Short mmCIF file of C-alpha atoms and ligand atoms in Angstrom, two decimals:
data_model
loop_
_atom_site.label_atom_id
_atom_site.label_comp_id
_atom_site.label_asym_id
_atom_site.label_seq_id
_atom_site.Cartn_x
_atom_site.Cartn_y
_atom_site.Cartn_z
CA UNK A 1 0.00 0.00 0.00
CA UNK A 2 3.32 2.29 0.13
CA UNK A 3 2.54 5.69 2.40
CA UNK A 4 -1.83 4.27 2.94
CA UNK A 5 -0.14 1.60 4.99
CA UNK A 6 0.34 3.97 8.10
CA UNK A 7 -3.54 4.20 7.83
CA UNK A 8 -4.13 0.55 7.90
CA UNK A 9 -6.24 0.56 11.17
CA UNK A 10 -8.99 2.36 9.02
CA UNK A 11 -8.56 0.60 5.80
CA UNK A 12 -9.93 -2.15 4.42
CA UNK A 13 -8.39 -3.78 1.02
CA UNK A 14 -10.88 -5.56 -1.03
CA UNK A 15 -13.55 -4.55 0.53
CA UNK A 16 -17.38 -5.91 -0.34
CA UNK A 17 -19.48 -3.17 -1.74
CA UNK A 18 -22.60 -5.10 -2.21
CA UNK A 19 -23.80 -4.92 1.44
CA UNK A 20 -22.74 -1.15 1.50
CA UNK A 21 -25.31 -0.40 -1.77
CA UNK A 22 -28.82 -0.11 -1.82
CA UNK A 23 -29.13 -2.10 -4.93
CA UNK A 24 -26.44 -4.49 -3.18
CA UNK A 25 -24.66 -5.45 -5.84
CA UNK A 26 -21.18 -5.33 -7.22
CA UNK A 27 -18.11 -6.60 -6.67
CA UNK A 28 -15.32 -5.58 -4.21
CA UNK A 29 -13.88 -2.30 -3.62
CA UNK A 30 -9.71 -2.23 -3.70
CA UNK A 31 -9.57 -0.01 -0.29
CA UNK A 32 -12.04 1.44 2.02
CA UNK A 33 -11.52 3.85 4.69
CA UNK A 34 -13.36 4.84 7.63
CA UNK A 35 -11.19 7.92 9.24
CA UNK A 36 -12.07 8.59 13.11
CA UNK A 37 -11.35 12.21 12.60
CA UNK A 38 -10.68 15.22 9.78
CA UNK A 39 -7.44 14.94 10.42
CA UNK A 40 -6.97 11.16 9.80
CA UNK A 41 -9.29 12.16 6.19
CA UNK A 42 -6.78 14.11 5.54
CA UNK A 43 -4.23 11.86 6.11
CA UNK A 44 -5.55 9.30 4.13
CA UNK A 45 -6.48 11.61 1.47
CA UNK A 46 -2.87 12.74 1.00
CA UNK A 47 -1.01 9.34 1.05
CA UNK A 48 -3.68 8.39 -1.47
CA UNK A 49 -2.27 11.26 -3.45
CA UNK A 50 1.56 9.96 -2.80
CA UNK A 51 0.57 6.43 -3.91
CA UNK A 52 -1.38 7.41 -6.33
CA UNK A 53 -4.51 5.48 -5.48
CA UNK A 54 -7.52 7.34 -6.77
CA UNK A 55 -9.80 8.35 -3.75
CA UNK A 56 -13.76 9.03 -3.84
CA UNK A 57 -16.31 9.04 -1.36
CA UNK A 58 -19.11 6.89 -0.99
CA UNK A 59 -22.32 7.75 1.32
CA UNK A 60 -25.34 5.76 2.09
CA UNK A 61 -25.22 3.92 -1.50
CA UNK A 62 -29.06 4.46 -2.74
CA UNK A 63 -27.80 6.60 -5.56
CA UNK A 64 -24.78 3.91 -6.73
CA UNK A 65 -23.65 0.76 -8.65
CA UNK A 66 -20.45 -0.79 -8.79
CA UNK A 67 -19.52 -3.16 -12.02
CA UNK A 68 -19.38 -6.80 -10.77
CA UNK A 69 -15.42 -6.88 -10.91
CA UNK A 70 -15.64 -4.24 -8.40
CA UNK A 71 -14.26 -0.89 -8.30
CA UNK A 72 -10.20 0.59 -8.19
CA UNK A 73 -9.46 2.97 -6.05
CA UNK A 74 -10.28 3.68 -2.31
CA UNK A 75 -13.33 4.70 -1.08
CA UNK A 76 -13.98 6.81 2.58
CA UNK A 77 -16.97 6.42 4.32
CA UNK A 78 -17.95 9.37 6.68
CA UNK A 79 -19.60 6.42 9.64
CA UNK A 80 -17.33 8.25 12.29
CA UNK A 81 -19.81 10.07 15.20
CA UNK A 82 -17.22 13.26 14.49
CA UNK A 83 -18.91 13.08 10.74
CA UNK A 84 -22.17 12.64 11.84
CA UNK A 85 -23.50 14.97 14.31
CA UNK A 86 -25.89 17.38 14.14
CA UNK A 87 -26.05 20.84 16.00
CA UNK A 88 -28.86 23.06 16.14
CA UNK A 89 -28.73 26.76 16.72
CA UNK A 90 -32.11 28.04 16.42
CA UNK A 91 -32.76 29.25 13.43
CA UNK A 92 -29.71 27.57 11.97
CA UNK A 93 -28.27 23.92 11.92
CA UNK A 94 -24.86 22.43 11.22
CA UNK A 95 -25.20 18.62 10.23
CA UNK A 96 -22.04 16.38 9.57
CA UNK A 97 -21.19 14.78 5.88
CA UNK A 98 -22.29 11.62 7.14
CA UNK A 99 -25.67 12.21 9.27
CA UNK A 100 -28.83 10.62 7.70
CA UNK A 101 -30.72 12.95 5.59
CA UNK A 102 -33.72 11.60 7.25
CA UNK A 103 -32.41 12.37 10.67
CA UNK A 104 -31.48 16.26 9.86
CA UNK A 105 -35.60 16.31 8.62
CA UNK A 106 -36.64 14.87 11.74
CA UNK A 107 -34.42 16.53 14.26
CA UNK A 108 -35.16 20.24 12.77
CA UNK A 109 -38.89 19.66 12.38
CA UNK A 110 -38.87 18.58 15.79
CA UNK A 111 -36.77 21.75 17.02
CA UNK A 112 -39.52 24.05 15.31
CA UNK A 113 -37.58 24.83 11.89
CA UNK A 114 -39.45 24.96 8.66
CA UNK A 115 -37.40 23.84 5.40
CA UNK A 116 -35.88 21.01 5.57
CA UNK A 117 -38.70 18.42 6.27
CA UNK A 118 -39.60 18.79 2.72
CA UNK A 119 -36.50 16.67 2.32
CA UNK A 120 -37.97 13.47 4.46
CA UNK A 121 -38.07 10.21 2.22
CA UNK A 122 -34.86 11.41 0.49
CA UNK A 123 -32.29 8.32 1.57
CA UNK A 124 -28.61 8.61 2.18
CA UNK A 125 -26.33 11.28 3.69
CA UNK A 126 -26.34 15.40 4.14
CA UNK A 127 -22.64 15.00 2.35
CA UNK A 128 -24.38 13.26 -0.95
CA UNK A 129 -27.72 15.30 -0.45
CA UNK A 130 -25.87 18.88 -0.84
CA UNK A 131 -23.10 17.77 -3.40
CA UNK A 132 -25.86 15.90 -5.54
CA UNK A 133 -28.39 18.97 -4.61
CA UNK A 134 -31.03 15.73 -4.01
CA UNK A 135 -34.45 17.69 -3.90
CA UNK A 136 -38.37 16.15 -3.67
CA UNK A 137 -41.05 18.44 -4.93
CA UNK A 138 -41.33 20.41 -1.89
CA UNK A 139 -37.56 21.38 -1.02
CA UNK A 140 -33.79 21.29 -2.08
CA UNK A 141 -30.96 21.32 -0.53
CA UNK A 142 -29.68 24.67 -2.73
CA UNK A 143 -32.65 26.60 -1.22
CA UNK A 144 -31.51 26.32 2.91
CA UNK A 145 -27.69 26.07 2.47
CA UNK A 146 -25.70 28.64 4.06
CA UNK A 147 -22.57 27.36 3.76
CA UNK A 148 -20.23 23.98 3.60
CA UNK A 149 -17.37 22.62 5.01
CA UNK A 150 -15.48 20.35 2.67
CA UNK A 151 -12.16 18.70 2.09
CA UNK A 152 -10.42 18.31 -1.58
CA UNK A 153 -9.05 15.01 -2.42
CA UNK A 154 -5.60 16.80 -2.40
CA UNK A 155 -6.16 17.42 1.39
CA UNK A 156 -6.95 20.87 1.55
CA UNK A 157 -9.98 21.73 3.63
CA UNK A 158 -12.46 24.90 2.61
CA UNK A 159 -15.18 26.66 4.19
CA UNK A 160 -17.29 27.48 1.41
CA UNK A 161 -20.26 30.15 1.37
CA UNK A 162 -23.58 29.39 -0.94
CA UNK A 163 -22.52 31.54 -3.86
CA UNK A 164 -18.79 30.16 -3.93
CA UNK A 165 -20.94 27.04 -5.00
CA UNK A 166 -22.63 26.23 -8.61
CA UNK A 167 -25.75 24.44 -7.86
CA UNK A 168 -28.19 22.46 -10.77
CA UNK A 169 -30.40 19.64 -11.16
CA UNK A 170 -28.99 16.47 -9.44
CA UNK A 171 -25.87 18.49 -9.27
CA UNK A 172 -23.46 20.79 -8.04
CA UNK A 173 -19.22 21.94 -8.16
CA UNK A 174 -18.99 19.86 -4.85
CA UNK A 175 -18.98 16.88 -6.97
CA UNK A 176 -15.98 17.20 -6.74
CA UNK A 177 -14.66 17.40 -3.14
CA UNK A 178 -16.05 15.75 0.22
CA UNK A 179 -18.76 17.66 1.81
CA UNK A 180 -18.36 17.15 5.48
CA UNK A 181 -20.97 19.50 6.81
CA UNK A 182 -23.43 21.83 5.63
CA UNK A 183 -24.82 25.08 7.86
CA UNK A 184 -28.24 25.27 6.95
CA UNK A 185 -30.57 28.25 7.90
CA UNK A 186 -34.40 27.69 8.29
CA UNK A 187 -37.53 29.38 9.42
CA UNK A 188 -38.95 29.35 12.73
CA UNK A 189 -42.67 27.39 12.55
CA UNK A 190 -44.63 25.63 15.10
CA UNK A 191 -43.80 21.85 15.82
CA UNK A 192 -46.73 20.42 15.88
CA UNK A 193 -47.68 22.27 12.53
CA UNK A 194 -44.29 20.56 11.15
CA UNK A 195 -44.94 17.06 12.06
CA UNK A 196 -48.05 17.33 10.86
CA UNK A 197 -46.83 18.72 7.57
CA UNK A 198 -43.77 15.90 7.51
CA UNK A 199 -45.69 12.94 7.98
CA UNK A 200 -48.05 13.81 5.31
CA UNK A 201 -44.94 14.80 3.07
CA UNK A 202 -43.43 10.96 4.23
CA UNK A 203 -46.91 9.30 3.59
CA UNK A 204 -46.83 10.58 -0.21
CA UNK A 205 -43.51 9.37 -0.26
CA UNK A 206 -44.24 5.68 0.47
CA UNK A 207 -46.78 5.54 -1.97
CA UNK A 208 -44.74 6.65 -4.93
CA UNK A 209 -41.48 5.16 -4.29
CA UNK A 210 -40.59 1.27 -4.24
CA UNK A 211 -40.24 -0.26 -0.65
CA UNK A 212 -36.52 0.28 -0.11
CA UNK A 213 -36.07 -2.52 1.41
CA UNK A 214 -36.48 -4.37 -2.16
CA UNK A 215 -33.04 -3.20 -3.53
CA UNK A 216 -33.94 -0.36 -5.46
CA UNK A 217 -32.23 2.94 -7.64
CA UNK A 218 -33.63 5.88 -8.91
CA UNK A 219 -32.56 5.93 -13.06
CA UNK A 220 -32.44 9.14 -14.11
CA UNK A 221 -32.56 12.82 -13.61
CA UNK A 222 -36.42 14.32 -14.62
CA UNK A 223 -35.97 16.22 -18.32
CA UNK A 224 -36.83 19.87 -17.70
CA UNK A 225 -40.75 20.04 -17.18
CA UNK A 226 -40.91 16.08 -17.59
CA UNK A 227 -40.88 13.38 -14.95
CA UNK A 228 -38.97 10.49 -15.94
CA UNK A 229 -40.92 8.08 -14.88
CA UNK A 230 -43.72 8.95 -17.40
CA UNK A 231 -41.51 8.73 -19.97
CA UNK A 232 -40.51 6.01 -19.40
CA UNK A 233 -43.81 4.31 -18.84
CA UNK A 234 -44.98 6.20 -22.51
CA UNK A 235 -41.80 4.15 -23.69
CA UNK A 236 -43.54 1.18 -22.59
CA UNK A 237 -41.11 0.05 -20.08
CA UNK A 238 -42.78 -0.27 -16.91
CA UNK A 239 -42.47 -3.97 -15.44
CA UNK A 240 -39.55 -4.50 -18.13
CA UNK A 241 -36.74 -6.86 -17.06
CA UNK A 242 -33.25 -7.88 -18.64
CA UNK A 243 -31.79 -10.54 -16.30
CA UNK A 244 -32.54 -9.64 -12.21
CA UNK A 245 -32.98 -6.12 -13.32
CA UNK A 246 -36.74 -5.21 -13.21
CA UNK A 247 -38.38 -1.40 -13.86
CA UNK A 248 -40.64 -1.01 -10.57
CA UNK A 249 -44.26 -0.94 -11.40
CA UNK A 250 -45.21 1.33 -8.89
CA UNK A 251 -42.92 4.26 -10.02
CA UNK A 252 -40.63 3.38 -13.48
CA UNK A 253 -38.23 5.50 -12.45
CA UNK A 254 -36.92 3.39 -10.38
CA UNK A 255 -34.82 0.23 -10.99
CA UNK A 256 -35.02 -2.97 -8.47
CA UNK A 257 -32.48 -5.69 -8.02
CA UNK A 258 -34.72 -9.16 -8.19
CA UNK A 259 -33.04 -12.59 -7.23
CA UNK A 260 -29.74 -13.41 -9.04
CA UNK A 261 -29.66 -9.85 -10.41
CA UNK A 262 -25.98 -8.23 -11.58
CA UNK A 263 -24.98 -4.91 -12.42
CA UNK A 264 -24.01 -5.88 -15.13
CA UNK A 265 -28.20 -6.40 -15.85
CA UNK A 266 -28.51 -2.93 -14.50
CA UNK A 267 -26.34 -1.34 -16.83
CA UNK A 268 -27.49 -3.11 -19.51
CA UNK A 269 -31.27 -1.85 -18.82
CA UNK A 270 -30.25 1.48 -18.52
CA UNK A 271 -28.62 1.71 -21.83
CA UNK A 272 -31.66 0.27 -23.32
CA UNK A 273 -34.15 2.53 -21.55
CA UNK A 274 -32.05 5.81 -22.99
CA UNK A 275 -31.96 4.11 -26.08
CA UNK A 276 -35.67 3.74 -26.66
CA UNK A 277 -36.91 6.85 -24.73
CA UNK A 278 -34.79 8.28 -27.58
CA UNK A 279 -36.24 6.61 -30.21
CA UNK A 280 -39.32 6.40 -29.13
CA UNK A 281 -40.38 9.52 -27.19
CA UNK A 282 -37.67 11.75 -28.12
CA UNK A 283 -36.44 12.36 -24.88
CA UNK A 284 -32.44 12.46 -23.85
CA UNK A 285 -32.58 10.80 -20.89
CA UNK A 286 -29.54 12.05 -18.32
CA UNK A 287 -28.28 9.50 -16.07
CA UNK A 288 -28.63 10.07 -12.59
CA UNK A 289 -27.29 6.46 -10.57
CA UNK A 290 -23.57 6.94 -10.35
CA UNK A 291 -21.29 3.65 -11.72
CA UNK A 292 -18.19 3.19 -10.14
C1 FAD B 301 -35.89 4.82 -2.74
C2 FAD B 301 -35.08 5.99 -3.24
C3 FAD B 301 -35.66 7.26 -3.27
C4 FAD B 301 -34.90 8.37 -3.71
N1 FAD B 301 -35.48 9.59 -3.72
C5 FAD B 301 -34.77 10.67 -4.11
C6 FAD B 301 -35.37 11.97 -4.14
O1 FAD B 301 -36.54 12.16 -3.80
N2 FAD B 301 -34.61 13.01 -4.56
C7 FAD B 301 -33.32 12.85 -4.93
O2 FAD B 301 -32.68 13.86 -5.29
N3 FAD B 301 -32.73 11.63 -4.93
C8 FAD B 301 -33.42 10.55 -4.53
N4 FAD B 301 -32.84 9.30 -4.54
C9 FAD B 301 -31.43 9.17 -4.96
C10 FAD B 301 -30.44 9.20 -3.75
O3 FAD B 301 -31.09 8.87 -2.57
C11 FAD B 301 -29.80 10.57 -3.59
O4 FAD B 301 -29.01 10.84 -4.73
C12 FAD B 301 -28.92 10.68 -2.34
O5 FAD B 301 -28.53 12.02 -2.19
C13 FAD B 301 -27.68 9.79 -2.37
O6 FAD B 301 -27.09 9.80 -1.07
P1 FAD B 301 -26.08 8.64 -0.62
O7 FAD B 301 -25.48 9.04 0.68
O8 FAD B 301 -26.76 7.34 -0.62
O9 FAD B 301 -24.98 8.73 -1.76
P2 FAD B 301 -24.17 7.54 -2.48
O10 FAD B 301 -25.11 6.70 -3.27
O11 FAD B 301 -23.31 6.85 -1.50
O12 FAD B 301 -23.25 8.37 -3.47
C14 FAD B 301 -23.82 9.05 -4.57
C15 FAD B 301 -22.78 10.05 -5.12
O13 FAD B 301 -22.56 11.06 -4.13
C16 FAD B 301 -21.17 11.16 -3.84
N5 FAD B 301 -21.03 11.45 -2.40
C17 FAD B 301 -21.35 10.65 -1.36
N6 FAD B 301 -21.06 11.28 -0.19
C18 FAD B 301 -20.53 12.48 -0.51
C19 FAD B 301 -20.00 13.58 0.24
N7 FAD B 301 -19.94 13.57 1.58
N8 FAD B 301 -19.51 14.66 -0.43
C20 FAD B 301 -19.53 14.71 -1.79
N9 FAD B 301 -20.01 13.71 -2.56
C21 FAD B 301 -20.52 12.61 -1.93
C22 FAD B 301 -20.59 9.79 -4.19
O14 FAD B 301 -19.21 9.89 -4.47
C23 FAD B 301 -21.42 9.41 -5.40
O15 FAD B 301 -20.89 10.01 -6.57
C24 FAD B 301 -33.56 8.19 -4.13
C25 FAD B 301 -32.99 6.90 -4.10
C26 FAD B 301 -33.74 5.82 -3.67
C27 FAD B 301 -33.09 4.46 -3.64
#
């Protein structure tokens, strides 16, 4: 491992990926690192550098696939509790890279601040949520972030305001760095009013996404004024199936992993879905599920 070997009390080589993805598939990762603190990140992140090991960072894994023979490189996981707090100071919040998404909805909603609950149903981490700018139809992360805290992959750490960021659709310029916390600033509302207002948000939710627990993805990003899901259901693809890889039924936007499934099946439906939205509808269909 040359200068990652000093690190080898947080790092894993070969690690499994599948039980780390929501679709929980894919084939081993070549290191994975769980630092204990920034500095230890930053450590990691710079021997990566001097060994030249390419680093990335992986989150909850409900918006990623890795290829069957597994992915190169070393990926850091942001499980530590130093990554994962959250701190609320009414009317603003500071929640760690690696808190729940669903937890920083809950836990503000509960203090009395508006915003944020809009998020609830959204799965994986603050750190993917503000880099991917993950939105629903009633919030996004772009419209309460104040500012973010994030580390380069050459080991240099930035505070960041809003407006030094570029936020879009399903993206933003932290793509490429490590968010490890966002300030957020919210409204003041009455807590009863906002877990009223969440739980009818969250039972929405349920009843247009797949049960997560059936090893699911979201496909693609909507086309501008377009859900994908209709298009791909005008496309005729809802219930289609190449190998284990089946379009949900309940929302086609969505991709589930059956029995025996391998990426290699979801890739393969992918492809075909662009293809014939394409063809058939017209539409350019922009991936959104990240392949490692
Ligand atoms: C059932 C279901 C429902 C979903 N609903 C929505 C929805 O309503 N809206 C929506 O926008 N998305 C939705 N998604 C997609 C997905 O949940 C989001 O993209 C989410 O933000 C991914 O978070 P994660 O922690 O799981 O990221 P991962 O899947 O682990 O990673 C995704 C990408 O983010 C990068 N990343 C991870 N952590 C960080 C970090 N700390 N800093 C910088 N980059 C990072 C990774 O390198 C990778 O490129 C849904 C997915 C599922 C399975």
């Amino acid at each position: 491992m040359g200068k990652l070997d000093a690190f080898k009390e947080i790092v894993r080589a070969n690690a499994p990926t599948s039980t780390l993805t929501w679709l929980r598939l894919g084939g081993p990762i070549e290191y994975l690192a769980e630092p204990r603190s920034e500095e230890e990140l930053v450590g990691v992140l710079k021997a990566c550098r001097e060994d030249g090991v390419r680093a990335r960072v992986l989150g909850d894994g409900s918006n990623l696939l890795v290829s069957d023979v597994g992915a190169p490189g070393l990926a850091i996981r942001l499980t530590a509790p130093v990554f994962c707090d959250i701190q609320i100071d009414a009317p603003c919040v500071v929640a760690g890279g690696g808190a729940k998404v669903g937890r920083l909805a809950t836990a503000t909603a509960t203090a009395g601040l508006a915003g944020l609950e809009g998020l609830i149903g959204i799965p994986g981490t603050v750190g993917a949520g503000v880099a991917l700018n993950a939105s629903t139809n009633d919030a996004s992360f772009e419209e309460y972030v104040e500012s973010v805290r994030v580390a380069y992959f050459n080991g240099e750490i930035a505070e960041l305001s809003k407006d030094d960021v570029v936020f879009g659709d399903g993206v933003s310029s932290l793509e490429n760095a490590i968010v490890l916390s966002a300030k957020f600033r919210l409204t003041p509302e009455n807590p009863e009013e906002l877990a009223k207002r969440l739980q009818k948000i969250w039972i929405v939710r349920k009843q247009t996404t797949p049960d997560a627990t059936e090893g699911c993805a979201r496909m693609f990003k909507n086309p501008r004024g377009q859900r994908a899901a209709d298009l791909i259901a005008d496309a005729g693809f809802r219930g289609a199936r190449i190998g284990g890889a089946v379009v949900s039924e309940r929302n086609p936007n969505f991709v589930e992993a059956s029995e025996g499934c391998a990426s290699e099946d979801v890739k393969r439906l992918l492809n075909l879905i662009q293809t014939q939205a394409r063809e058939r509808v017209g539409v350019e269909l922009e991936r959104e599920l990240k392949i490692w």
